[in-house]
């Protein structure tokens, strides 16, 4: 069985189907988690694969990212080959997840960003700054009876069980370490968040802890 070009890159997904013993000229269409495939005259054509499914799904609803883990696992494994378009739509996914207050989806998007080449991320520095210059996004606070709420950011803070804030610096510390390397403004934001995380006894890897020092405030 051969692969016929369909004008899209072949990511290696194949249908779980046996197209043997087909009559000449017979056409088959397979739809499954691996994608949509058309088979005719011994040739297999990929119409859409699991990665296409994944991006189409998160574009509709960022919270549904885990409906196609085949697609997510593939982009994560292939993050070193990500493109600017991948960065842009991942940032769109992250912005949507934050807006919908879905911490799990936000963490999943950040894990993909963290796996991308830093120089690629730097091409969208301004957008990264707009998203991550936020204590509500980076920090997490335990909602204990003795929590002093006066130092917390103004305005509503998303609540997840007994915690407030997305806590992305705790969930994906490797991304914040990368962000600190992209430019002085992001470095200052990360340093402040590290200092605050340390003050609230949030566990961080040594590489982040070592960044702690005086810096301007993050906002939001």
Tab-separated table of C-alpha atoms in Angstrom:
chain	number	residue	atom	x	y	z
A	1	UNK	CA	0.000	0.000	0.000
A	2	UNK	CA	1.472	3.351	-1.011
A	3	UNK	CA	0.914	6.852	0.319
A	4	UNK	CA	-0.442	9.306	-2.205
A	5	UNK	CA	0.407	12.978	-1.738
A	6	UNK	CA	-2.566	15.044	-0.618
A	7	UNK	CA	-0.785	18.404	-0.435
A	8	UNK	CA	-0.079	18.019	3.291
A	9	UNK	CA	2.888	16.694	5.217
A	10	UNK	CA	2.785	13.055	6.234
A	11	UNK	CA	3.014	12.827	10.031
A	12	UNK	CA	2.992	9.042	9.988
A	13	UNK	CA	-0.581	8.375	11.093
A	14	UNK	CA	-2.170	5.310	9.536
A	15	UNK	CA	-5.666	3.865	9.809
A	16	UNK	CA	-6.304	0.700	11.767
A	17	UNK	CA	-7.888	-1.022	8.795
A	18	UNK	CA	-7.010	-3.706	6.298
A	19	UNK	CA	-7.596	-2.568	2.734
A	20	UNK	CA	-6.402	-5.831	1.179
A	21	UNK	CA	-8.470	-7.830	-1.298
A	22	UNK	CA	-10.185	-4.742	-2.690
A	23	UNK	CA	-11.548	-4.862	-6.220
A	24	UNK	CA	-9.767	-2.646	-8.731
A	25	UNK	CA	-11.306	0.812	-8.606
A	26	UNK	CA	-12.965	0.235	-5.240
A	27	UNK	CA	-12.812	3.229	-2.909
A	28	UNK	CA	-12.846	3.134	0.898
A	29	UNK	CA	-13.083	5.918	3.457
A	30	UNK	CA	-11.755	5.409	6.975
A	31	UNK	CA	-12.607	7.783	9.851
A	32	UNK	CA	-11.033	7.136	13.255
A	33	UNK	CA	-8.842	8.705	15.945
A	34	UNK	CA	-5.846	8.519	13.617
A	35	UNK	CA	-7.601	10.695	11.039
A	36	UNK	CA	-9.604	10.534	7.832
A	37	UNK	CA	-8.130	8.449	5.029
A	38	UNK	CA	-9.221	7.561	1.507
A	39	UNK	CA	-8.035	4.342	-0.126
A	40	UNK	CA	-8.337	3.542	-3.816
A	41	UNK	CA	-6.364	1.359	-6.220
A	42	UNK	CA	-3.790	0.445	-3.568
A	43	UNK	CA	-3.121	4.078	-2.666
A	44	UNK	CA	-3.822	5.650	0.717
A	45	UNK	CA	-4.508	9.372	0.902
A	46	UNK	CA	-4.565	11.293	4.188
A	47	UNK	CA	-7.385	13.828	4.186
A	48	UNK	CA	-6.910	14.872	7.828
A	49	UNK	CA	-4.918	13.329	10.653
A	50	UNK	CA	-5.005	13.325	14.457
A	51	UNK	CA	-3.052	16.600	14.666
A	52	UNK	CA	-5.553	18.275	12.342
A	53	UNK	CA	-8.350	16.941	14.557
A	54	UNK	CA	-6.587	18.273	17.642
A	55	UNK	CA	-6.180	21.832	16.375
A	56	UNK	CA	-9.703	21.951	14.976
A	57	UNK	CA	-11.064	20.855	18.359
A	58	UNK	CA	-9.134	23.359	20.508
A	59	UNK	CA	-10.002	26.141	18.073
A	60	UNK	CA	-13.666	25.412	18.804
A	61	UNK	CA	-13.227	24.870	22.546
A	62	UNK	CA	-9.822	25.012	24.310
A	63	UNK	CA	-11.201	22.834	27.112
A	64	UNK	CA	-11.623	19.832	24.800
A	65	UNK	CA	-7.902	19.397	24.102
A	66	UNK	CA	-7.828	15.897	25.647
A	67	UNK	CA	-10.473	14.496	23.303
A	68	UNK	CA	-7.695	13.628	20.865
A	69	UNK	CA	-4.621	12.703	22.849
A	70	UNK	CA	-3.050	11.106	19.769
A	71	UNK	CA	-2.783	14.570	18.264
A	72	UNK	CA	-1.541	16.197	21.473
A	73	UNK	CA	1.050	13.498	22.130
A	74	UNK	CA	2.328	13.886	18.578
A	75	UNK	CA	2.803	17.666	18.706
A	76	UNK	CA	4.479	17.335	22.112
A	77	UNK	CA	6.915	14.728	20.796
A	78	UNK	CA	7.536	16.806	17.663
A	79	UNK	CA	7.822	20.183	19.440
A	80	UNK	CA	11.412	20.692	18.270
A	81	UNK	CA	10.008	20.997	14.732
A	82	UNK	CA	7.242	23.470	15.665
A	83	UNK	CA	6.604	26.492	13.440
A	84	UNK	CA	5.540	30.086	14.089
A	85	UNK	CA	2.004	29.059	13.233
A	86	UNK	CA	2.201	26.399	15.956
A	87	UNK	CA	3.307	29.075	18.438
A	88	UNK	CA	0.477	31.390	17.468
A	89	UNK	CA	-2.273	28.831	17.693
A	90	UNK	CA	-0.864	27.458	20.956
A	91	UNK	CA	-0.919	30.956	22.432
A	92	UNK	CA	-4.490	31.278	21.197
A	93	UNK	CA	-5.325	27.986	22.894
A	94	UNK	CA	-3.681	29.195	26.109
A	95	UNK	CA	-5.490	32.532	26.030
A	96	UNK	CA	-8.777	30.703	25.510
A	97	UNK	CA	-8.081	28.295	28.374
A	98	UNK	CA	-7.254	31.190	30.704
A	99	UNK	CA	-10.393	33.050	29.665
A	100	UNK	CA	-12.490	29.949	30.335
A	101	UNK	CA	-10.694	29.341	33.661
A	102	UNK	CA	-9.563	25.854	32.654
A	103	UNK	CA	-6.286	25.236	34.469
A	104	UNK	CA	-5.756	21.746	33.016
A	105	UNK	CA	-5.961	23.033	29.444
A	106	UNK	CA	-3.687	25.982	30.271
A	107	UNK	CA	-1.066	23.618	31.706
A	108	UNK	CA	-1.271	21.374	28.630
A	109	UNK	CA	-0.729	24.360	26.317
A	110	UNK	CA	2.229	25.535	28.424
A	111	UNK	CA	3.846	22.112	28.302
A	112	UNK	CA	3.842	22.312	24.523
A	113	UNK	CA	5.271	25.854	24.594
A	114	UNK	CA	7.977	24.733	27.017
A	115	UNK	CA	9.042	21.997	24.587
A	116	UNK	CA	9.454	24.395	21.659
A	117	UNK	CA	12.822	25.966	20.727
A	118	UNK	CA	13.329	29.202	22.746
A	119	UNK	CA	14.309	31.174	19.643
A	120	UNK	CA	10.992	30.251	18.080
A	121	UNK	CA	9.083	31.450	21.152
A	122	UNK	CA	10.999	34.728	21.075
A	123	UNK	CA	9.355	35.625	17.760
A	124	UNK	CA	6.123	36.253	19.702
A	125	UNK	CA	7.744	38.026	22.647
A	126	UNK	CA	5.106	40.736	22.937
A	127	UNK	CA	2.259	38.266	23.129
A	128	UNK	CA	4.141	36.149	25.660
A	129	UNK	CA	4.651	39.253	27.779
A	130	UNK	CA	0.947	40.089	27.625
A	131	UNK	CA	-0.026	36.598	28.795
A	132	UNK	CA	2.617	35.837	31.397
A	133	UNK	CA	2.981	39.277	33.005
A	134	UNK	CA	0.262	38.202	35.422
A	135	UNK	CA	0.309	37.006	39.006
A	136	UNK	CA	-3.117	35.407	38.524
A	137	UNK	CA	-1.672	33.274	35.724
A	138	UNK	CA	1.685	32.503	37.298
A	139	UNK	CA	0.991	32.315	41.021
A	140	UNK	CA	-1.131	30.064	43.215
A	141	UNK	CA	-2.395	30.810	46.721
A	142	UNK	CA	-3.732	28.314	49.236
A	143	UNK	CA	-7.171	29.424	50.441
A	144	UNK	CA	-6.543	28.893	54.128
A	145	UNK	CA	-8.476	30.772	56.843
A	146	UNK	CA	-5.364	32.780	57.728
A	147	UNK	CA	-4.583	33.872	54.149
A	148	UNK	CA	-3.940	37.628	54.037
A	149	UNK	CA	-5.788	38.726	50.917
A	150	UNK	CA	-4.460	42.287	50.936
A	151	UNK	CA	-1.325	41.504	48.866
A	152	UNK	CA	-3.300	39.538	46.266
A	153	UNK	CA	-4.018	41.004	42.804
A	154	UNK	CA	-7.083	43.175	42.474
A	155	UNK	CA	-10.162	41.844	40.754
A	156	UNK	CA	-11.513	38.296	40.541
A	157	UNK	CA	-8.935	35.522	40.855
A	158	UNK	CA	-9.855	32.104	39.393
A	159	UNK	CA	-10.433	29.513	42.099
A	160	UNK	CA	-9.660	25.802	41.738
A	161	UNK	CA	-10.808	23.867	44.770
A	162	UNK	CA	-8.827	25.212	47.734
A	163	UNK	CA	-6.450	27.189	45.544
A	164	UNK	CA	-6.637	30.545	43.782
A	165	UNK	CA	-4.655	31.370	40.653
A	166	UNK	CA	-3.546	29.193	37.752
A	167	UNK	CA	-0.174	28.473	39.352
A	168	UNK	CA	1.595	27.928	36.043
A	169	UNK	CA	5.009	28.657	37.529
A	170	UNK	CA	4.488	25.631	39.774
A	171	UNK	CA	2.919	23.412	37.111
A	172	UNK	CA	5.316	24.212	34.234
A	173	UNK	CA	8.435	25.752	35.826
A	174	UNK	CA	10.555	24.873	32.800
A	175	UNK	CA	8.524	27.310	30.683
A	176	UNK	CA	9.125	30.169	33.127
A	177	UNK	CA	12.829	29.396	33.086
A	178	UNK	CA	12.758	29.715	29.298
A	179	UNK	CA	10.717	32.922	29.437
A	180	UNK	CA	13.333	34.498	31.719
A	181	UNK	CA	15.933	33.943	28.993
A	182	UNK	CA	13.952	35.636	26.217
A	183	UNK	CA	14.309	39.258	27.325
A	184	UNK	CA	14.829	41.591	30.265
A	185	UNK	CA	11.143	42.446	30.742
A	186	UNK	CA	10.065	38.830	30.948
A	187	UNK	CA	13.054	38.061	33.141
A	188	UNK	CA	11.914	40.728	35.607
A	189	UNK	CA	8.397	39.296	35.649
A	190	UNK	CA	9.666	35.775	36.262
A	191	UNK	CA	11.999	36.902	39.039
A	192	UNK	CA	9.169	38.640	40.883
A	193	UNK	CA	6.951	35.570	40.565
A	194	UNK	CA	9.767	33.353	41.831
A	195	UNK	CA	10.241	35.603	44.852
A	196	UNK	CA	6.532	35.555	45.625
A	197	UNK	CA	6.340	31.792	45.153
A	198	UNK	CA	9.227	31.351	47.587
A	199	UNK	CA	7.493	33.606	50.119
A	200	UNK	CA	4.385	31.390	49.928
A	201	UNK	CA	6.523	28.238	50.215
A	202	UNK	CA	5.681	26.981	46.722
A	203	UNK	CA	8.112	24.306	45.599
A	204	UNK	CA	10.201	25.346	42.589
A	205	UNK	CA	13.240	23.746	40.929
A	206	UNK	CA	16.644	25.136	41.972
A	207	UNK	CA	17.202	26.750	38.567
A	208	UNK	CA	14.225	29.043	39.158
A	209	UNK	CA	14.946	29.657	42.820
A	210	UNK	CA	18.415	30.880	41.863
A	211	UNK	CA	16.840	33.691	39.837
A	212	UNK	CA	15.359	35.314	42.928
A	213	UNK	CA	16.344	38.932	43.475
A	214	UNK	CA	14.907	42.482	43.369
A	215	UNK	CA	12.827	43.241	40.287
A	216	UNK	CA	9.845	45.296	39.088
A	217	UNK	CA	6.319	43.991	39.736
A	218	UNK	CA	4.286	41.804	37.476
A	219	UNK	CA	0.793	43.131	36.937
A	220	UNK	CA	-2.678	41.701	36.602
